[in-house]
XYZ file of C-alpha atoms in Angstrom:
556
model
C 12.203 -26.447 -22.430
C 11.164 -23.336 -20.554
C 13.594 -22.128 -18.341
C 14.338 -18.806 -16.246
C 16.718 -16.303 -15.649
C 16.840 -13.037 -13.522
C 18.248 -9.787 -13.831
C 17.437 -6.649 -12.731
C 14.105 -4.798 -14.006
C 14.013 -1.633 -14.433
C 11.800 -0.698 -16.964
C 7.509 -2.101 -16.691
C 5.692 -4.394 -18.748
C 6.125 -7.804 -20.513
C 7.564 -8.296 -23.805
C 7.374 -11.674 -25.921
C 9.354 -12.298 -28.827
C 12.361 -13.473 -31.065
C 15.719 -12.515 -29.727
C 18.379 -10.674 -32.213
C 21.573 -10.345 -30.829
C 23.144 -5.729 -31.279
C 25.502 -6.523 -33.888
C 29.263 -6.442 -33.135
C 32.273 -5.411 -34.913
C 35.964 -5.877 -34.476
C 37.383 -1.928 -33.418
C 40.516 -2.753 -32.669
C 43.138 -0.929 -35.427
C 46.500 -2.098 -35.658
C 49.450 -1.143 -34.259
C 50.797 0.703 -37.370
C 53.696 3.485 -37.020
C 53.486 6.255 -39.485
C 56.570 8.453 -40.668
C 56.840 12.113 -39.101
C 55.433 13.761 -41.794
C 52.431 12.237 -41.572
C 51.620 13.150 -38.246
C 49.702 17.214 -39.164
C 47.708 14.921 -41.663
C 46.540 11.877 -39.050
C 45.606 14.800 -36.321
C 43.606 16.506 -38.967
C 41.956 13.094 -39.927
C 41.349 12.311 -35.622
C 39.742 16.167 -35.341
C 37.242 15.878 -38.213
C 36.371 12.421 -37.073
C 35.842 13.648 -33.616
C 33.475 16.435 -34.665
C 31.708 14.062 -36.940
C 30.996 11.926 -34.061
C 30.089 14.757 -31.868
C 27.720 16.481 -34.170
C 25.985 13.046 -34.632
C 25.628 12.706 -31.501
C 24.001 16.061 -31.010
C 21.660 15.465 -33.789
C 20.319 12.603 -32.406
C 19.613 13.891 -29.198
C 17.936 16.414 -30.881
C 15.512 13.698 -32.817
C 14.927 11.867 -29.878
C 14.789 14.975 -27.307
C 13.834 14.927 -23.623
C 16.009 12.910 -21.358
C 17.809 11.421 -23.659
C 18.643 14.582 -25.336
C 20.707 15.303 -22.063
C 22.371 12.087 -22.220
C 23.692 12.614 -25.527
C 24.714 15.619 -25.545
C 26.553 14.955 -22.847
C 28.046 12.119 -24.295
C 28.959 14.337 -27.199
C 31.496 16.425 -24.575
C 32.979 13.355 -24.157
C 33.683 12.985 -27.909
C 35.604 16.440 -27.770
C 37.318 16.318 -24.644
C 40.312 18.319 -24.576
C 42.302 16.116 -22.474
C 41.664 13.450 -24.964
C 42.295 15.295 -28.212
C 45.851 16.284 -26.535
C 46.788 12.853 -25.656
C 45.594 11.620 -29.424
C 47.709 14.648 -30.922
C 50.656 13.113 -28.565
C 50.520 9.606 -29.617
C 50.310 10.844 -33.329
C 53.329 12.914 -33.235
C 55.440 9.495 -31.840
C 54.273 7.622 -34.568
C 50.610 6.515 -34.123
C 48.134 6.392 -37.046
C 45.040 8.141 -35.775
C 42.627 5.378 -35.708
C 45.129 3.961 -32.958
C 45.329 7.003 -30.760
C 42.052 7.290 -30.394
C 42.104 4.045 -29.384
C 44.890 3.934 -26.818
C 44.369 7.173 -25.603
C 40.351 6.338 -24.649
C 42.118 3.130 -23.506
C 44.361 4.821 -21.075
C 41.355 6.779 -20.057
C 39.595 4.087 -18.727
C 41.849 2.490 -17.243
C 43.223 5.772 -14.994
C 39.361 5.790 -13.902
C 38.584 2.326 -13.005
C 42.351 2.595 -11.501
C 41.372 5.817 -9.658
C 37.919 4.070 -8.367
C 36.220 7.147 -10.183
C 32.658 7.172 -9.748
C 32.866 7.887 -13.923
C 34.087 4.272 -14.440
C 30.119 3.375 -14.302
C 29.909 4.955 -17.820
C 31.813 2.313 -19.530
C 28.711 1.753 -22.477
C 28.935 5.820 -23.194
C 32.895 5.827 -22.993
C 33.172 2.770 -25.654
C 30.246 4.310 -27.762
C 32.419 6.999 -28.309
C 35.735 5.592 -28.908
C 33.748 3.056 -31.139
C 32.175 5.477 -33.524
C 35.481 7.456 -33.917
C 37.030 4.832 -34.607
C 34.656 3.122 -36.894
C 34.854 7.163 -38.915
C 38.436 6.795 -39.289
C 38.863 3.107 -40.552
C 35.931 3.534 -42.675
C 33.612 0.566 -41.250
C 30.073 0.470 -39.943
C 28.970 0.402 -36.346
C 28.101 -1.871 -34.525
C 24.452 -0.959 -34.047
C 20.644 -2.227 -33.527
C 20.043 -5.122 -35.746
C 17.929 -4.347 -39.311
C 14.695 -6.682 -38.848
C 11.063 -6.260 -40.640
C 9.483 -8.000 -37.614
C 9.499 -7.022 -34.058
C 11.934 -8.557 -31.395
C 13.418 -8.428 -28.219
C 17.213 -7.059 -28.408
C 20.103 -8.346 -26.361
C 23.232 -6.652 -25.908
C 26.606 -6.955 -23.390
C 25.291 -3.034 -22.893
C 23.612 -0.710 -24.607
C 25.368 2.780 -25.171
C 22.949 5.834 -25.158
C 23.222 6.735 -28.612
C 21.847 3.286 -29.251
C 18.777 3.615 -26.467
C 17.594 6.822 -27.593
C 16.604 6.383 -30.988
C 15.378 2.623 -30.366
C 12.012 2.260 -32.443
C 9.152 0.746 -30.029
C 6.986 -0.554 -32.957
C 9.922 -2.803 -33.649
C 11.765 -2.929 -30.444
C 9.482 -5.281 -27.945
C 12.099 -4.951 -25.037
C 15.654 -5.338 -24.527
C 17.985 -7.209 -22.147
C 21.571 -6.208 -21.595
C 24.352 -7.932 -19.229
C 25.939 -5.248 -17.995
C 24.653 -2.138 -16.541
C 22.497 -0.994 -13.486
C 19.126 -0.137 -12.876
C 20.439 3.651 -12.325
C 22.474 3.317 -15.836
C 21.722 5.898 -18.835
C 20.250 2.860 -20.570
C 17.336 2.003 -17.714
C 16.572 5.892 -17.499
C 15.769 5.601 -21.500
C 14.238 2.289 -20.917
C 11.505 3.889 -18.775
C 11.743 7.272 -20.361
C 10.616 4.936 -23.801
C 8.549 2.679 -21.772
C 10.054 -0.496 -23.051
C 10.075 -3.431 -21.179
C 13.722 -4.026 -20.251
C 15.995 -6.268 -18.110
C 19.932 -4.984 -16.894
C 22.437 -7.147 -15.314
C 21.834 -10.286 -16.597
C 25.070 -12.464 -17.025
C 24.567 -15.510 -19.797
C 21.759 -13.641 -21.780
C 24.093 -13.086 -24.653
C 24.572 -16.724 -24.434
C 20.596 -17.152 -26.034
C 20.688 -18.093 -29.604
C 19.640 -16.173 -32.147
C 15.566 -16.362 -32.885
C 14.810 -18.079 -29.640
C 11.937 -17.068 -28.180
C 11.735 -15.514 -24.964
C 9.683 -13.905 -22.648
C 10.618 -10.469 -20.474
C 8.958 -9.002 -17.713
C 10.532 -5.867 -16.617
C 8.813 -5.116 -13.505
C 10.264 -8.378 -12.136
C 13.292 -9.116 -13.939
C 12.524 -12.361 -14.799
C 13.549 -13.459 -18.288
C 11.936 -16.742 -19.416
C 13.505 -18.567 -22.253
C 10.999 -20.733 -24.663
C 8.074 -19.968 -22.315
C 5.527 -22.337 -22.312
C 1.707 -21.538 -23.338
C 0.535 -21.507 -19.990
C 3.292 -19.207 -19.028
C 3.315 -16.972 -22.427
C -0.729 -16.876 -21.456
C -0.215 -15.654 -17.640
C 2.382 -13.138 -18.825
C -0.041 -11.367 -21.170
C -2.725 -11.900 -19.080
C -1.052 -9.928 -16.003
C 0.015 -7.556 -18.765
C -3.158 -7.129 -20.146
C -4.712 -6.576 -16.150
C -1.740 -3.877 -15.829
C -2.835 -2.017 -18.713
C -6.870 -1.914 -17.965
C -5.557 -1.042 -14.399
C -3.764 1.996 -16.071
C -6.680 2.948 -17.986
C -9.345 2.722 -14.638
C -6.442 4.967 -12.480
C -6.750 8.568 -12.692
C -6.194 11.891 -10.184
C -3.772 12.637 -7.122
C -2.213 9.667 -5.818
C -4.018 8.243 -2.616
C -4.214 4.690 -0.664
C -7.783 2.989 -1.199
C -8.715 4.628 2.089
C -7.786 8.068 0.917
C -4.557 8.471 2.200
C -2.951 11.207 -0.057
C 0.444 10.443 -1.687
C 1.408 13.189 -4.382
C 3.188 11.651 -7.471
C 5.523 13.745 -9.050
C 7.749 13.908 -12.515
C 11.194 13.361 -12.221
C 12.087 16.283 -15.077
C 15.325 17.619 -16.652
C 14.252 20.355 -18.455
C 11.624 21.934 -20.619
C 11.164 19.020 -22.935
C 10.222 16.576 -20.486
C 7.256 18.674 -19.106
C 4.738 17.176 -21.855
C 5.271 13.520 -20.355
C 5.052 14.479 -17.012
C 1.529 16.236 -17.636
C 0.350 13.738 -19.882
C 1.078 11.462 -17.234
C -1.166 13.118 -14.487
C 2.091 13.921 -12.624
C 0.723 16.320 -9.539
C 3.785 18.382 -9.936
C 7.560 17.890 -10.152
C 9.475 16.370 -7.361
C 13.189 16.757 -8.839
C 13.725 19.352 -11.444
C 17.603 18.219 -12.307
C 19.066 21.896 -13.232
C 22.479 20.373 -14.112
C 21.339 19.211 -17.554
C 21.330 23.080 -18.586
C 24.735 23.238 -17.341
C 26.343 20.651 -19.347
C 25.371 22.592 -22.553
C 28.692 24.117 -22.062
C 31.121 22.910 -19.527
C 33.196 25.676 -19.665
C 30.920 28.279 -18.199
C 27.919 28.741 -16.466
C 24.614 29.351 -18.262
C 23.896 33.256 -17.939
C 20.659 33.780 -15.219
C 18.989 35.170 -18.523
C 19.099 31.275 -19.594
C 18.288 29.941 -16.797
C 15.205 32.416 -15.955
C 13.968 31.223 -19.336
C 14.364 27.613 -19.048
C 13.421 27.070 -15.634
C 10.124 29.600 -15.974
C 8.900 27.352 -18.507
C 8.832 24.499 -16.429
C 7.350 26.595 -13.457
C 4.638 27.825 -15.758
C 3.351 23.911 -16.770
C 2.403 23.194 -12.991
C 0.086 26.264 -12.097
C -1.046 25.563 -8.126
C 1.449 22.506 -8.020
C 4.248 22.171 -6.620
C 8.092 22.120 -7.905
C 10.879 20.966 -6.216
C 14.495 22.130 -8.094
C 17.581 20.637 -7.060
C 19.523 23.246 -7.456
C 23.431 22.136 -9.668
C 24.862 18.888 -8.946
C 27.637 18.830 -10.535
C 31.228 16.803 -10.334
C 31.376 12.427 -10.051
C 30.100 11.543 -13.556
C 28.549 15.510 -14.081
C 31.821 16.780 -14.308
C 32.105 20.771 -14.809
C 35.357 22.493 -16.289
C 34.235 25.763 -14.485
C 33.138 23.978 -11.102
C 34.921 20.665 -10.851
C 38.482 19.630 -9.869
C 40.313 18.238 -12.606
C 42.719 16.178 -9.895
C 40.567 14.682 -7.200
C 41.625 10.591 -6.687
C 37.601 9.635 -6.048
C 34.967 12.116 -7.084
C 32.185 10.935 -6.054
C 33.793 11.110 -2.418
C 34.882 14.334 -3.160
C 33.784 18.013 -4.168
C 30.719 17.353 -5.573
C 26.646 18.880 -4.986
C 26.638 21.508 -2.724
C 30.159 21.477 -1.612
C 31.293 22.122 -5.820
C 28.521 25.046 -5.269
C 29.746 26.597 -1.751
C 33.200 27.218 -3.450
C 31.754 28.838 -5.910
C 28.995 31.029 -4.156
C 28.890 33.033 -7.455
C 27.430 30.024 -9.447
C 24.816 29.002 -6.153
C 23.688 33.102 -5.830
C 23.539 33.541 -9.990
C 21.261 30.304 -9.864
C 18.658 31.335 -6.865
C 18.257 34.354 -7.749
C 17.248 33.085 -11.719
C 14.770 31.074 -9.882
C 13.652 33.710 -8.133
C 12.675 35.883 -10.766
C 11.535 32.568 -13.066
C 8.710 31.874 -10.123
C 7.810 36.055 -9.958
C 3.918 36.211 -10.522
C 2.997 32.590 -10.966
C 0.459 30.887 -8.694
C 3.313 27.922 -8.218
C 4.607 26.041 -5.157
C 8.629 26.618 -5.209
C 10.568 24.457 -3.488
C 14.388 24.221 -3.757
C 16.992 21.651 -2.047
C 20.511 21.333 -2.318
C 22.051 17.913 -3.234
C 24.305 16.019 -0.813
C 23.657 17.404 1.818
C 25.580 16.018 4.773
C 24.839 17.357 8.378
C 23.179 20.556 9.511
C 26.230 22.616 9.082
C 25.319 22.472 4.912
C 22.191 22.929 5.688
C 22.228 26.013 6.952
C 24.790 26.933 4.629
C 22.452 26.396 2.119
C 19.069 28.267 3.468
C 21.528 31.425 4.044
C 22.410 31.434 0.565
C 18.852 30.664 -0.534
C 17.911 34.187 1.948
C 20.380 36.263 0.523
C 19.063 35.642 -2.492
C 15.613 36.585 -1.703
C 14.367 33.450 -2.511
C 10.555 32.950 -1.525
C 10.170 29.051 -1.478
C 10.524 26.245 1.172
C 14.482 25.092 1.249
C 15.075 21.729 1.518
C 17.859 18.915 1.782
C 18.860 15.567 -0.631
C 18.881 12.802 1.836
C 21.999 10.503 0.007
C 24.371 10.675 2.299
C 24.102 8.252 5.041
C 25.286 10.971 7.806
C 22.190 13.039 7.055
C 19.501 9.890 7.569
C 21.106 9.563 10.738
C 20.678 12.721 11.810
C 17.727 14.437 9.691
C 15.906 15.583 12.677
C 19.184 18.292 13.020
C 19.645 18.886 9.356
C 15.727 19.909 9.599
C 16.167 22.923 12.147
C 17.792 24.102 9.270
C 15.345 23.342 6.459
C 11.810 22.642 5.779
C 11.527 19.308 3.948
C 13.793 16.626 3.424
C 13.664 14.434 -0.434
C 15.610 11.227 -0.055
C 17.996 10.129 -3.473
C 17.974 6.489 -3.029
C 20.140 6.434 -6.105
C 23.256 7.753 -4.105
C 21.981 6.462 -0.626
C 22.181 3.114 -2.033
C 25.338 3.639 -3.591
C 26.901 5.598 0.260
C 25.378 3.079 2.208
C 26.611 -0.233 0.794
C 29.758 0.936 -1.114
C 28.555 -0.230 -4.485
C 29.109 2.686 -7.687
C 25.279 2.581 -8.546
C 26.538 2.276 -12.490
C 28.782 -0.856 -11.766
C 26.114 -4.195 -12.992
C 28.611 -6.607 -11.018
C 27.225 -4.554 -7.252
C 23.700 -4.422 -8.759
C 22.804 -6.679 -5.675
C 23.698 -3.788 -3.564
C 21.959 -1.507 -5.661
C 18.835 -3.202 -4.987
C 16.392 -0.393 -3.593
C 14.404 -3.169 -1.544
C 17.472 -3.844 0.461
C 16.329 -3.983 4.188
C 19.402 -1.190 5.326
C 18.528 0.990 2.664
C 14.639 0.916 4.225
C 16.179 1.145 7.474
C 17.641 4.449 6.777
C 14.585 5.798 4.806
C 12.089 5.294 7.152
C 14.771 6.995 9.782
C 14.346 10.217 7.497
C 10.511 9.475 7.455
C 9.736 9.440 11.465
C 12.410 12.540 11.449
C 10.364 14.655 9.273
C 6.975 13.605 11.007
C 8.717 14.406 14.617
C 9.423 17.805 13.074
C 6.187 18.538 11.169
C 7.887 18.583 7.752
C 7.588 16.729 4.788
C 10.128 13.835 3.276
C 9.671 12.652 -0.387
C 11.689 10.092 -2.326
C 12.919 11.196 -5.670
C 15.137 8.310 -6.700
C 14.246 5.672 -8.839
C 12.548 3.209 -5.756
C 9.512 5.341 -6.226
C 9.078 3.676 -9.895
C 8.331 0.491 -8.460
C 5.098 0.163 -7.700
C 5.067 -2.234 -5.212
C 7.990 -0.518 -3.361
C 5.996 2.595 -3.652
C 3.505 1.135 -1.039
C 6.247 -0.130 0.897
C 8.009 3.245 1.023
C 4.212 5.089 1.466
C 4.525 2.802 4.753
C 7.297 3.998 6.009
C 5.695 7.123 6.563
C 7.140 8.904 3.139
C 5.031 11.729 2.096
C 5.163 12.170 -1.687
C 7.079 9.917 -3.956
C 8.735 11.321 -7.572
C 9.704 9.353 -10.532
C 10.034 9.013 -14.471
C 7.056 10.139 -16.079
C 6.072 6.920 -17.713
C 6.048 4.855 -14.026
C 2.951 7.404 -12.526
C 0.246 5.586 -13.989
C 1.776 2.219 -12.658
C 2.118 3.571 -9.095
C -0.810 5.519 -8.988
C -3.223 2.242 -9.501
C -0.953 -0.470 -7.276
C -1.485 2.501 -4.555
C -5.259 2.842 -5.021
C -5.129 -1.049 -4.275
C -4.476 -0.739 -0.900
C -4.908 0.906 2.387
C -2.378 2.821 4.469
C -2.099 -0.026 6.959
C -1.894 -2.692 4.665
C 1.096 -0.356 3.558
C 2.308 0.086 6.383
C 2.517 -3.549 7.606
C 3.729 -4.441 3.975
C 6.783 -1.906 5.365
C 7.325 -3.551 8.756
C 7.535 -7.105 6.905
C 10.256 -5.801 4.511
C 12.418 -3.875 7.155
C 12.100 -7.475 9.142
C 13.794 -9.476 5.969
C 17.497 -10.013 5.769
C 17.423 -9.757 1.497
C 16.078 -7.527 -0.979
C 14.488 -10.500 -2.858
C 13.169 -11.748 1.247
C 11.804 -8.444 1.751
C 10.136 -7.955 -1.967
C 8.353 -11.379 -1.025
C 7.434 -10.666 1.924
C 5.879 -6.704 1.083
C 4.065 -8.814 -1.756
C 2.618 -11.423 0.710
C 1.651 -8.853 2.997
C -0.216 -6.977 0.234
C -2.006 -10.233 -1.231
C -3.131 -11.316 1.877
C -1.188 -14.339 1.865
């Protein structure tokens, strides 16, 4: 009997198969005390085990490269943490084998940052992944991992740790549903960096037996267990309309009624440049810098580096345009060189610009690497400062980017609440405005944008979260400047309309969502988008005001 469930999608397409279930394994050592001789030999055993793990982890970022390249390598740092090696050395010198350490001292871990409401806490799935597979090392057993099958499927998991994501194979691999998570997680980013079809925040789906079939759409995220043949058949066929939609879509982004809307690549580096052009991206709406930081987070990268890295992404987009966010660092980006090691809540705390003001070495090495990276090329260099709070950073920022003889429009990251509500101020200072609704979300409603249990309030379509966007929207038109959205709403293509009606004037996202958005905007005029945006900002729901921005735009 078919029957439905809903999470969160965050990754487009349908996907219809047999479920297997990620395989699990009991980590849990036992309490065992050692004698005090043993203790040089257990840390020796924990250290080798740790650098196994770590150098795994680096290897398969570098098979899988791109984003999730970043993600594991930074999840590799985690692995050799200094903090946590001298809390396993302590436990091992009172007695502790070192299977148990590193268990209890990643336990305490956890617990001081869920305790200290640490925006890090969202991490969970990479924090576990690593304790896991050190763990696993040391008492010799495999890890739990992505089930062996000869036929293709669609894999459900309580969450799905990077290391897992990354190297997922899509030929086998139909889609994947996970009960935990959020649709800003490390494992949606994948998901759509992949393009698998993929669900998040789902409570109960590890509850579906083995081998059932089931159906997932992750543009919706509706999951539909034992579909029916009519269903199964409008599924594909919707699917199958997507995908000659794709193929038919081509060029700059524009309304039916020609109505230009630039669609940019969301970009972390070098290696993600190939997508985005593939893609027909127009240009790059956030270049995130930080992912060259975290190579090493005890020092900055030299501006040699960074000239080097950041030309070659300058020199894919000749005539376009490139927007780099320059370091955001601290929350769960934290930098040994930058970052406090004691704040009680980083993500409230000395983080983006403010991490980058107290250092005005770091902020002056990076503008002026940018400025020599964009000498001689026909490009379009734009560079904004991450949460960005009232026009006092602002102009903070712009003087730096001066002094550094920077020659490129300076902008500000709208995530803050206080800046939406007063962007026509912040832009006396600056010349565009590019709205995060990752962290605006998360500011406005008070829900960590990694915690699945707040996913409701993560919800981009939320009619507050509009509210505040199209307040940054009729700023920047007052003004004469531009505002963009770089945060994941721009993915969905429906919301992309919505958010084109609110008077937004360029919208950036993961490569692999351009083609979507690029042919639901060619669908429609400006003032069908427009009163699509007027009949979300009127509901009291996200799910009201996605049914109503649909109705609107299918003439119901």
């Amino acid at each position: 009997m078919e029957t439905t469930l809903r999470g969160v999608g965050v990754s487009h397409g349908v996907a219809i198969g047999e479920v297997r279930h990620m395989g699990t394994a009991v980590l849990e050592p036992p309490a065992k005390q050692i004698a005090a001789d043993e203790a040089e030999r257990e840390q020796g055993r924990a250290r080798q085990a740790v650098e196994a793990v770590s150098a795994d982890l680096m290897a398969r970022g570098h098979l899988a490269g791109g984003e999730a390249q970043h993600v594991l390598e930074a999840q590799a740092m985690i692995a050799t943490d200094p903090e946590l090696m001298s809390d396993v050395d302590r436990r091992i010198v009172v007695g502790s084998t070192a299977e148990r350490a590193v268990y209890d001292a990643f336990a305490s871990y956890r617990d001081l940052l869920a305790g200290a409401g640490e925006y890090m806490a969202g991490r969970v799935a990479d924090l576990d992944d690593v304790r896991n597979r050190i763990v696993a090392r040391l008492l010799g057993v495999p890890m739990p991992g992505v089930p062996d099958s000869d036929e293709p499927y669609v894999l459900i998991a309580r969450d799905l740790a990077p290391a897992d994501t990354a190297l997922l194979d899509p030929a086998l691999v139909l889609g994947f549903v996970t009960e935990e998570g959020g649709p800003t997680s490390h494992s949606a980013i994948l998901a759509r960096a992949l393009g698998v079809p993929a669900i998040v925040a789902l409570p109960g789906a590890g509850e579906i037996a083995e081998g059932t079939v089931i159906a997932v759409d992750g543009s919706t995220g509706d999951l539909f267990v034992e579909p029916t043949a009519e269903k199964r058949a409008e599924l594909e066929a919707a699917a199958a309309e997507r995908k000659a939609a794709l193929a038919a879509s081509s060029g700059p982004g524009a309304t039916s009624d020609g109505h230009k809307v630039p669609l940019l690549a969301n970009v972390g580096g070098p290696a993600d440049v190939p997508a985005a052009v593939e893609a027909g991206a127009e240009g790059v709406g956030l270049f995130r810098t930080e992912f060259l930081f975290l190579d090493d987070s005890k020092k900055a990268p030299s501006e040699e580096k960074q000239i080097e890295s950041y030309r070659k992404v300058l020199e894919a987009f000749p005539e376009g345009r490139v927007v780099v966010r320059v370091l955001d660092a601290g929350a769960d980006k934290p930098l040994d060189f930058l970052t406090p090691a004691d704040e009680p809540n980083p993500a409230l705390g000395v983080r983006g610009l403010r991490s980058l003001l107290d250092h005005p070495d770091v902020l002056r090495t990076q503008l002026t690497a940018l400025a020599k990276a964009a000498e001689g090329l026909p490009v379009y260099l734009e560079v904004m400062a991450p949460m960005v709070a009232d026009r006092i950073d602002a102009k903070a920022f712009a003087d730096a980017c001066r002094e550094a003889g920077l020659r490129a429009k300076f902008g500000a990251m709208v995530e803050i609440p206080s800046a939406a509500l007063r962007a026509r101020s912040i832009l006396q200072e600056v010349e565009f405005l590019s709205l995060g609704t990752n962290d605006l979300a998360q500011y406005a409603f008070a829900a960590d944008r990694q915690v699945g249990a707040v996913s409701r309030l993560q919800d981009p379509w939320q009619p507050a979260l509009l509210d505040l966007i199209a307040m940054s929207a009729e700023a920047a038109k007052a003004e004469g400047k531009s505002c963009g959205v770089c945060g994941e709403a721009a993915s969905d293509p429906l919301l992309a309309c919505v958010l084109t009606g609110l008077g937004v004037t360029s919208l950036s996202m993961g490569s692999a969502s351009i083609p979507y958005v690029r042919a639901t905007l060619a669908k429609y005029t400006l003032a069908q988008c427009e009163r699509a945006a007027a009949a979300a900002r009127a509901a009291d729901s996200a799910e009201e005001a996605r049914v109503a921005a649909q109705a609107v735009l299918s003439g119901e």
